[in-house]
Short mmCIF file of C-alpha atoms and ligand atoms in Angstrom, two decimals:
data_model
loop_
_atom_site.label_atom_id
_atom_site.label_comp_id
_atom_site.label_asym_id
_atom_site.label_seq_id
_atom_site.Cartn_x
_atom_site.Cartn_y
_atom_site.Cartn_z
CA UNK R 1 -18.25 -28.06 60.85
CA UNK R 2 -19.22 -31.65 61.33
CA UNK R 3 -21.61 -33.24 58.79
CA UNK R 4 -23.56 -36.22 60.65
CA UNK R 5 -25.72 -38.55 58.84
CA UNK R 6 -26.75 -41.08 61.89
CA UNK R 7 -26.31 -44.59 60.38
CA UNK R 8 -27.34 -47.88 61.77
CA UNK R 9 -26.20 -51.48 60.86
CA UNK R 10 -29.31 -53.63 60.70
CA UNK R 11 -27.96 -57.21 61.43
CA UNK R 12 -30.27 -59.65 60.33
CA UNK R 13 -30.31 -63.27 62.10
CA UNK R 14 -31.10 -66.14 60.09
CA UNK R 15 -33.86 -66.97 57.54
CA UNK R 16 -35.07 -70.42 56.77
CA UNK R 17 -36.15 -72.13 54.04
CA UNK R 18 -39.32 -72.20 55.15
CA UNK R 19 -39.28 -68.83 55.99
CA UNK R 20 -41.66 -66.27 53.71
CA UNK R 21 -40.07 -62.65 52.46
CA UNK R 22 -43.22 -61.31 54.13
CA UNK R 23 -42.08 -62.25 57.29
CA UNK R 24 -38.63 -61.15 56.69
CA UNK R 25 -39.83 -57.73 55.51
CA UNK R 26 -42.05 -57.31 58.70
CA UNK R 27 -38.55 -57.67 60.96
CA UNK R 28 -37.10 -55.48 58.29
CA UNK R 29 -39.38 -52.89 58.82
CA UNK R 30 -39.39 -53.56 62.63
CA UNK R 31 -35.25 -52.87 62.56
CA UNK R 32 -36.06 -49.63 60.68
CA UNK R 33 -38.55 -48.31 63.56
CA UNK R 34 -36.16 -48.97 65.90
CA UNK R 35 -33.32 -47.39 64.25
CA UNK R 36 -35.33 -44.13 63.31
CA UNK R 37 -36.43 -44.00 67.13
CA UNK R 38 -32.87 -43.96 67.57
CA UNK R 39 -32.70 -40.89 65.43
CA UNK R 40 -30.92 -42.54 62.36
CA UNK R 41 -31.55 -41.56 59.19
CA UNK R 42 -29.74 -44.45 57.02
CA UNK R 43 -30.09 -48.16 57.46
CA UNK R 44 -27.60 -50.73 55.89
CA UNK R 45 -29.46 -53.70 56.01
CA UNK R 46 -27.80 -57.32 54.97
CA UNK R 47 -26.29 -59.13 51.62
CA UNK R 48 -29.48 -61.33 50.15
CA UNK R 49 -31.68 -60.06 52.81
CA UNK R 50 -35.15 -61.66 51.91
CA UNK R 51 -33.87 -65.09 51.43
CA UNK R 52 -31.63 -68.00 52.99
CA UNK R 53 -28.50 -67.91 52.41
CA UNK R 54 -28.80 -70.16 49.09
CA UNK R 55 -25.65 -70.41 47.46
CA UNK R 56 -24.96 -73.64 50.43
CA UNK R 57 -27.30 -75.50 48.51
CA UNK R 58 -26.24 -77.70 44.96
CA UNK R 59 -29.57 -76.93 42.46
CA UNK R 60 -30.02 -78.36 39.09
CA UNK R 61 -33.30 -77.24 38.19
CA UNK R 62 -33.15 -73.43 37.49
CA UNK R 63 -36.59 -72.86 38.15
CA UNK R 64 -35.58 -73.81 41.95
CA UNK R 65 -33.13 -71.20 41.90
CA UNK R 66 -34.93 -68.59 40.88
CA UNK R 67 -37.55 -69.03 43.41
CA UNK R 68 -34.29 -67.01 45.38
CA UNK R 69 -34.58 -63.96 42.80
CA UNK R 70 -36.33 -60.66 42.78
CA UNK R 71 -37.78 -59.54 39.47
CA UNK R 72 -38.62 -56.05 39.98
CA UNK R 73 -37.65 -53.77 42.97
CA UNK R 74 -39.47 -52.90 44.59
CA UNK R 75 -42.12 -56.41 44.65
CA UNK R 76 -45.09 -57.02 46.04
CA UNK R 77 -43.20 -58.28 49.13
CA UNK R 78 -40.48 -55.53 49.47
CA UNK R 79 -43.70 -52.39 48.69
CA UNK R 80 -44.04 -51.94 52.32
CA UNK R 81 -40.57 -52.12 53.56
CA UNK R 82 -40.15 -48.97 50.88
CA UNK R 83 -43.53 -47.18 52.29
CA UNK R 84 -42.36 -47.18 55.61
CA UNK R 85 -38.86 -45.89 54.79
CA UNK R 86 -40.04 -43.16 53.16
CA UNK R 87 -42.88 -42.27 55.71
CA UNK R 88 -40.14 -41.71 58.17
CA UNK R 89 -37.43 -40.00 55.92
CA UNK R 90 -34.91 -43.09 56.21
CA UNK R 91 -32.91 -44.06 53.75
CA UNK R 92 -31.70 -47.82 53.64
CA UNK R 93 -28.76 -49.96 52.06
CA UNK R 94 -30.51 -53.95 51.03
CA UNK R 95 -29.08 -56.75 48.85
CA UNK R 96 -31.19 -59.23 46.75
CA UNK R 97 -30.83 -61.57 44.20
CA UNK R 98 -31.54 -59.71 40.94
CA UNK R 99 -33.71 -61.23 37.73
CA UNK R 100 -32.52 -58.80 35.10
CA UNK R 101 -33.92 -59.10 32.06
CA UNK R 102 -31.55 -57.12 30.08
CA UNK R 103 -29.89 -56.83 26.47
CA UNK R 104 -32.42 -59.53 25.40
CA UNK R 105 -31.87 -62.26 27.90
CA UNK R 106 -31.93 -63.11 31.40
CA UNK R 107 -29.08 -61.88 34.13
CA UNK R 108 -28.59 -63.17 37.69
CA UNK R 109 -26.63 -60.54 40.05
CA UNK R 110 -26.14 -60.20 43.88
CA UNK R 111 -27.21 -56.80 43.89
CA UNK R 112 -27.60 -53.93 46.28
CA UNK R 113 -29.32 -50.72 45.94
CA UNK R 114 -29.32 -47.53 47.82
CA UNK R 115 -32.42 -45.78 48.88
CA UNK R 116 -32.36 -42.32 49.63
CA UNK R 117 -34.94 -40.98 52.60
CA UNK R 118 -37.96 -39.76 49.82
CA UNK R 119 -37.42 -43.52 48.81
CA UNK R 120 -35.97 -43.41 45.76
CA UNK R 121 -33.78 -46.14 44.51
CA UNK R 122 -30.83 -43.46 43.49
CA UNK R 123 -27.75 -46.46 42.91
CA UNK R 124 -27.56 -49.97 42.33
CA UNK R 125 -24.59 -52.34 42.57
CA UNK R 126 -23.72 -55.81 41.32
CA UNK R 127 -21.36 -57.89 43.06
CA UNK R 128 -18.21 -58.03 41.53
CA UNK R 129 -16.16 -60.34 43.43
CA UNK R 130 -17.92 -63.31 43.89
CA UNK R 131 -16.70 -66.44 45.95
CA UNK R 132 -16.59 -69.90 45.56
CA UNK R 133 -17.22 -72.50 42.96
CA UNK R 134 -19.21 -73.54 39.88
CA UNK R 135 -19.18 -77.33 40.25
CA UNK R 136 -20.79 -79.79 42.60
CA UNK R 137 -18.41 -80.20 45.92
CA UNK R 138 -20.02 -83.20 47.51
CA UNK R 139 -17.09 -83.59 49.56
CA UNK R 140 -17.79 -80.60 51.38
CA UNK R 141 -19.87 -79.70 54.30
CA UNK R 142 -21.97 -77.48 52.76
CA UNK R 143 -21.70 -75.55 49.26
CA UNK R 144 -20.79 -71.87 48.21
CA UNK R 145 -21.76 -71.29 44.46
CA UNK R 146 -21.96 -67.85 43.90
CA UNK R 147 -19.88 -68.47 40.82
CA UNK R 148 -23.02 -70.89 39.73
CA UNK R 149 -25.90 -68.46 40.24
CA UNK R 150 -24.84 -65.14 40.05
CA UNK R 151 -23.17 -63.31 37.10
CA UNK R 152 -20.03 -61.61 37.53
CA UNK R 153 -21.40 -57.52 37.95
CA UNK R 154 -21.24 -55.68 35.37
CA UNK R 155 -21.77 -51.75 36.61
CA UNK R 156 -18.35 -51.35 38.05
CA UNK R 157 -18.29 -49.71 41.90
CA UNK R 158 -19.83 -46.26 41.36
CA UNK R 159 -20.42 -43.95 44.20
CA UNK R 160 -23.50 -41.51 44.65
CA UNK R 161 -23.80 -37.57 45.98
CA UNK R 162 -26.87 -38.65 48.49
CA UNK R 163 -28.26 -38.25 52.21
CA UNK R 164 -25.81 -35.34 52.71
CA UNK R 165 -22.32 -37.15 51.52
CA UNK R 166 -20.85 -39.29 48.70
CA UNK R 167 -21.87 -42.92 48.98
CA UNK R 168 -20.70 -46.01 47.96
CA UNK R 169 -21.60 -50.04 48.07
CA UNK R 170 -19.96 -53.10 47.80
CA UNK R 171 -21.13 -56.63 49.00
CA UNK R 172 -19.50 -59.37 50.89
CA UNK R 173 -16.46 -60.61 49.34
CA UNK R 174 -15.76 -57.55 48.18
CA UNK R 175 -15.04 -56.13 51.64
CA UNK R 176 -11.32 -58.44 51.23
CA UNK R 177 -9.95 -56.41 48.13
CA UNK R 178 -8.33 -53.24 48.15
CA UNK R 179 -9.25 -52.19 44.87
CA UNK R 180 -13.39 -52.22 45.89
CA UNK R 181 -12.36 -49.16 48.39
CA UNK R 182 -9.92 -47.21 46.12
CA UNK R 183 -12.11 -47.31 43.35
CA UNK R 184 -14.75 -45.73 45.44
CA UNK R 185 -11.98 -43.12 47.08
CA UNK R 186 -11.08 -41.86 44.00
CA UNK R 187 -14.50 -41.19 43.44
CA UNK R 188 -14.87 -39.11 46.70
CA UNK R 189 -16.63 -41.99 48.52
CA UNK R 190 -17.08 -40.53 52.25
CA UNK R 191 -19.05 -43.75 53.38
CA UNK R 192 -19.02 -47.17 51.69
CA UNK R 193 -21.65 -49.74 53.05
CA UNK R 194 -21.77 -53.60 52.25
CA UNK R 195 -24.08 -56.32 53.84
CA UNK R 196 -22.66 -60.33 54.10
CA UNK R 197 -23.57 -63.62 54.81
CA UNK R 198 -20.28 -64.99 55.82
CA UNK R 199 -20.11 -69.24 56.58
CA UNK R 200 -18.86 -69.67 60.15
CA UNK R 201 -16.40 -72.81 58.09
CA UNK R 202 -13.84 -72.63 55.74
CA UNK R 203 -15.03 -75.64 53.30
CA UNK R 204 -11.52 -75.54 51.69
CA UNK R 205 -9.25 -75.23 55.02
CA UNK R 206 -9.33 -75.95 58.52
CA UNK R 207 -9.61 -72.47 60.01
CA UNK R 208 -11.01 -71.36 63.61
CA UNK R 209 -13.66 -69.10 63.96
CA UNK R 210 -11.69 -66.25 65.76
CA UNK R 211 -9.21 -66.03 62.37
CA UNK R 212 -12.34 -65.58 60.20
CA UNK R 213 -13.79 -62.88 62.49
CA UNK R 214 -10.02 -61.24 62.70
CA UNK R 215 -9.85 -61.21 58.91
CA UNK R 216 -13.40 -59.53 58.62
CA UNK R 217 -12.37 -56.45 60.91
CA UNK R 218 -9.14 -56.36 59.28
CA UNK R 219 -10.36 -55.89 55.47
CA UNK R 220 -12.80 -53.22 56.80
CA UNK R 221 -10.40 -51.40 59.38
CA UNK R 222 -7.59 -51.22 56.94
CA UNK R 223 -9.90 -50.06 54.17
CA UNK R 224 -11.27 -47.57 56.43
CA UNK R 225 -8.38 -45.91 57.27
CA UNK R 226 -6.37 -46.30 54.14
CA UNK R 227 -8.80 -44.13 52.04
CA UNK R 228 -10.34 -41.87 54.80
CA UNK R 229 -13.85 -43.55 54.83
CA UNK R 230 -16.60 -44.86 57.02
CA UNK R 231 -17.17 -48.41 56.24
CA UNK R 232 -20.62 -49.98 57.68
CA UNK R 233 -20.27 -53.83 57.23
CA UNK R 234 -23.68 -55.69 58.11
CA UNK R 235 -24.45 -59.12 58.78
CA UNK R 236 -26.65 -62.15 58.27
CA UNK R 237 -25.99 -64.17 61.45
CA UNK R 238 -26.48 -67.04 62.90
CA UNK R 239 -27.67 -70.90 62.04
CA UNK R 240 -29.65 -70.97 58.94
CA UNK R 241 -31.20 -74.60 59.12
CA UNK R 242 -28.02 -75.50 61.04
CA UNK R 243 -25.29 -73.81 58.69
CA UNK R 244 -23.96 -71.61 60.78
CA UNK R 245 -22.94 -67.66 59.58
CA UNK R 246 -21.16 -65.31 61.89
CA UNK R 247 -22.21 -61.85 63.18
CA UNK R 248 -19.79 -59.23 63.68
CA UNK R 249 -21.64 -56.36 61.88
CA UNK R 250 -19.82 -52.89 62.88
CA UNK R 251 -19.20 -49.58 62.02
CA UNK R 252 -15.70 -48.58 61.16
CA UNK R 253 -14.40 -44.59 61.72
CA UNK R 254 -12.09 -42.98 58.74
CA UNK R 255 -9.59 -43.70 61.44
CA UNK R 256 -10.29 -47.40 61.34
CA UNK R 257 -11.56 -48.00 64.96
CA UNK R 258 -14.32 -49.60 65.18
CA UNK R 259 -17.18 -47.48 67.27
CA UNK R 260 -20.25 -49.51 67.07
CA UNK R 261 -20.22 -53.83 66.70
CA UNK R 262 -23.34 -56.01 67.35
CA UNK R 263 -22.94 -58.34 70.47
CA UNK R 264 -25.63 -61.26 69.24
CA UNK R 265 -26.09 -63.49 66.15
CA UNK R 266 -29.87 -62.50 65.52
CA UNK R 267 -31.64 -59.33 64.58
CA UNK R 268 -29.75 -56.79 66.30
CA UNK R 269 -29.73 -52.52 65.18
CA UNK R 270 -26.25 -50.82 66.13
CA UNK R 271 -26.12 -47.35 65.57
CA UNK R 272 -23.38 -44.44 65.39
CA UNK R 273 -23.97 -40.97 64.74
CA UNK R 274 -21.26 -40.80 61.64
CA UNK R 275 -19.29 -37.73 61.10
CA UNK R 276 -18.93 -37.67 57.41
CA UNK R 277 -16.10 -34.75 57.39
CA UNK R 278 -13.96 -36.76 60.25
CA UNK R 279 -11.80 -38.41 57.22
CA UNK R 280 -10.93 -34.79 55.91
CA UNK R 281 -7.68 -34.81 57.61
CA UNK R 282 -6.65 -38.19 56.65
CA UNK R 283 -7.43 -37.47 53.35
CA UNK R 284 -5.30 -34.07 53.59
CA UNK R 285 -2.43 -35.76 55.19
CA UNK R 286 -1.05 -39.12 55.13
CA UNK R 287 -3.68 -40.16 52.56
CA UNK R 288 -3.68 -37.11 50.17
CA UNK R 289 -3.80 -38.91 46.90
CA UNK R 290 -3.53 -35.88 44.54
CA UNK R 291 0.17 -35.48 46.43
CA UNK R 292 0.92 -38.91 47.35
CA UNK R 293 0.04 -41.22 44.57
CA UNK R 294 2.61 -42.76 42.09
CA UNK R 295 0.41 -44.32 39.53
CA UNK R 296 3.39 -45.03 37.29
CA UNK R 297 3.95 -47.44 39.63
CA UNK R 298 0.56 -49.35 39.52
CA UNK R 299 0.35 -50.64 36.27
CA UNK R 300 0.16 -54.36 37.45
CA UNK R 301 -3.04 -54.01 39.49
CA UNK R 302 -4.86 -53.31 36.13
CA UNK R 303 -2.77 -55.34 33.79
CA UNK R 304 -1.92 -58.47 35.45
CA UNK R 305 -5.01 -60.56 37.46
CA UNK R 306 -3.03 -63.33 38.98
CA UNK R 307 0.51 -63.99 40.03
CA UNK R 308 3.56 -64.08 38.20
CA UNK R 309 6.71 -65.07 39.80
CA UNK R 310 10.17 -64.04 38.18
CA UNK R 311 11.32 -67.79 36.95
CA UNK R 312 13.70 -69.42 39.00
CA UNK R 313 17.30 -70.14 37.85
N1 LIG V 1 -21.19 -64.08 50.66
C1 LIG V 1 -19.86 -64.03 50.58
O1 LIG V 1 -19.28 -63.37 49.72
N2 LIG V 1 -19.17 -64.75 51.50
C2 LIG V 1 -17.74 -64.85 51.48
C3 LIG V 1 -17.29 -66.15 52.01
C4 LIG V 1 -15.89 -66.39 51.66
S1 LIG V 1 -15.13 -67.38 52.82
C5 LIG V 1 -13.62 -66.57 53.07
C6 LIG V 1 -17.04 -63.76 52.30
O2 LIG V 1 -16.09 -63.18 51.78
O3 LIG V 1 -17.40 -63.51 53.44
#
């Protein structure tokens, strides 16, 4: 018996500086009409959704970073993106920069949080592998200092029994590394979802724009069909006060095709009526983990984090 839960990828062009979060919310809210008129009942919207991409840009003064942040979830800003949602019974996938004020001090995370369709906020996420630099690059064309702003997360990549299926999240960066997807697989994960904001340039290597693209699908085909899962990667696209970010958002099958991918760089819904049992076989067969495993022979991937060559003679 097939088990659909009708899923759209909510690509999000690009936001300003000047830009105000009400005005992203209202084309947030307008991508959620149009994806519930299209009968879906889950949204993954974007990586940092309500803000500029702002990691590009080198801040010293803190308080000018945190104009970036979200202090509570929902805000005064995000309220009616959250009303609407739950008047019609979608659930939605968004990423923000996270104030935390936790343990007695104050916590930056990329974070994403799932929503179910009564609106509920029933997971949260912190982005664990995070990209790029601490220091000032003036060298380079433009910055990338998630290392700077953001903490490293702290929650781990936990999965949730929600909208009809086992859930799980991951943002950006994470979509490159194995490990974010096998986590989640060994925690049943039928779906995993992840928003980016991905620079159309390398600032470390001279790379062309149709390797970057190839390297996107890649991560999130291969994961796909490695662990049996539906992977719904969404974008922030196009030129954000000229920096450019690519598009590409798509919906990957258990079987790692790709059967939905947005054609534009701006605001742009894809949809694809997901089949949340269609990984069963893979899972049974090639993939069966319970038969197929050999963890005796993993012990590096928890033990060791970078490379180690045997020494020469
Ligand atoms: N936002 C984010 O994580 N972006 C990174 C850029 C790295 S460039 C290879 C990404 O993995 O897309």
């Amino acid at each position: 018996m097939p088990r659909y839960l009708k899923t759209a990828a909510a690509q999000l062009g690009p936001i300003h500086l000047a830009d105000s979060r009400a005005s992203v919310v209202a084309r947030l809210i307008d991508m959620l009409r149009d994806a519930h008129a299209s009968g879906c009942r889950f949204v993954v919207f974007t990586e940092l959704a309500l803000t500029t991409f702002f990691p590009r840009y080198w801040m010293e003064d803190q308080a000018e970073v945190d104009r970036f942040f979200e202090a509570s979830m929902p805000g005064p800003d995000t309220r009616p993106l959250f009303d609407e949602a739950k008047r019609l019974g979608v659930g939605f996938y968004l990423g923000y920069a996270e104030l935390a004020e936790e343990d007695g001090g104050t916590h930056r995370y990329n974070t994403s949080i799932l929503v179910d369709q009564d609106g509920g906020i029933v997971g949260k996420y912190r982005k664990v592998h995070l990209p790029g630099h601490v220091d000032h690059l003036p060298e380079a064309p433009f910055q990338h200092l998630e290392k700077r702003y953001f903490e490293v997360g702290n929650l781990g990549f936990p999965v949730w029994r929600t909208m009809g299926g086992v859930l799980g999240m991951c943002i950006c960066n994470d979509r490159r590394w194995p490990e974010t997807f096998r986590v989640m697989a060994l925690q049943g994960a039928e779906m995993v979802v992840l928003g980016y904001n991905t620079p159309t340039t390398n600032i470390y290597h001279d790379e062309p724009l149709h390797l970057r693209m190839f390297h996107h699908r890649l991560s999130m085909q291969a994961a796909a069909y490695q662990n049996g899962m539906w992977v719904v990667g969404t974008a922030k696209a196009g030129k954000e006060d000229g920096h450019g970010l690519y598009g590409g958002s798509c919906i990957v099958a258990p079987t790692g095709e790709i059967v939905a991918q947005a054609l534009t760089e701006d605001d742009e819904v894809i949809v694809f009526d997901c089949d949340l049992d269609l990984g069963d076989y893979i899972r049974r067969t090639v993939f069966n983990f319970d038969k197929h495993r050999r963890i005796e022979a993993y012990g590096l991937i928890t033990e060791r984090t970078g490379v180690i060559p045997p020494p020469t003679r």
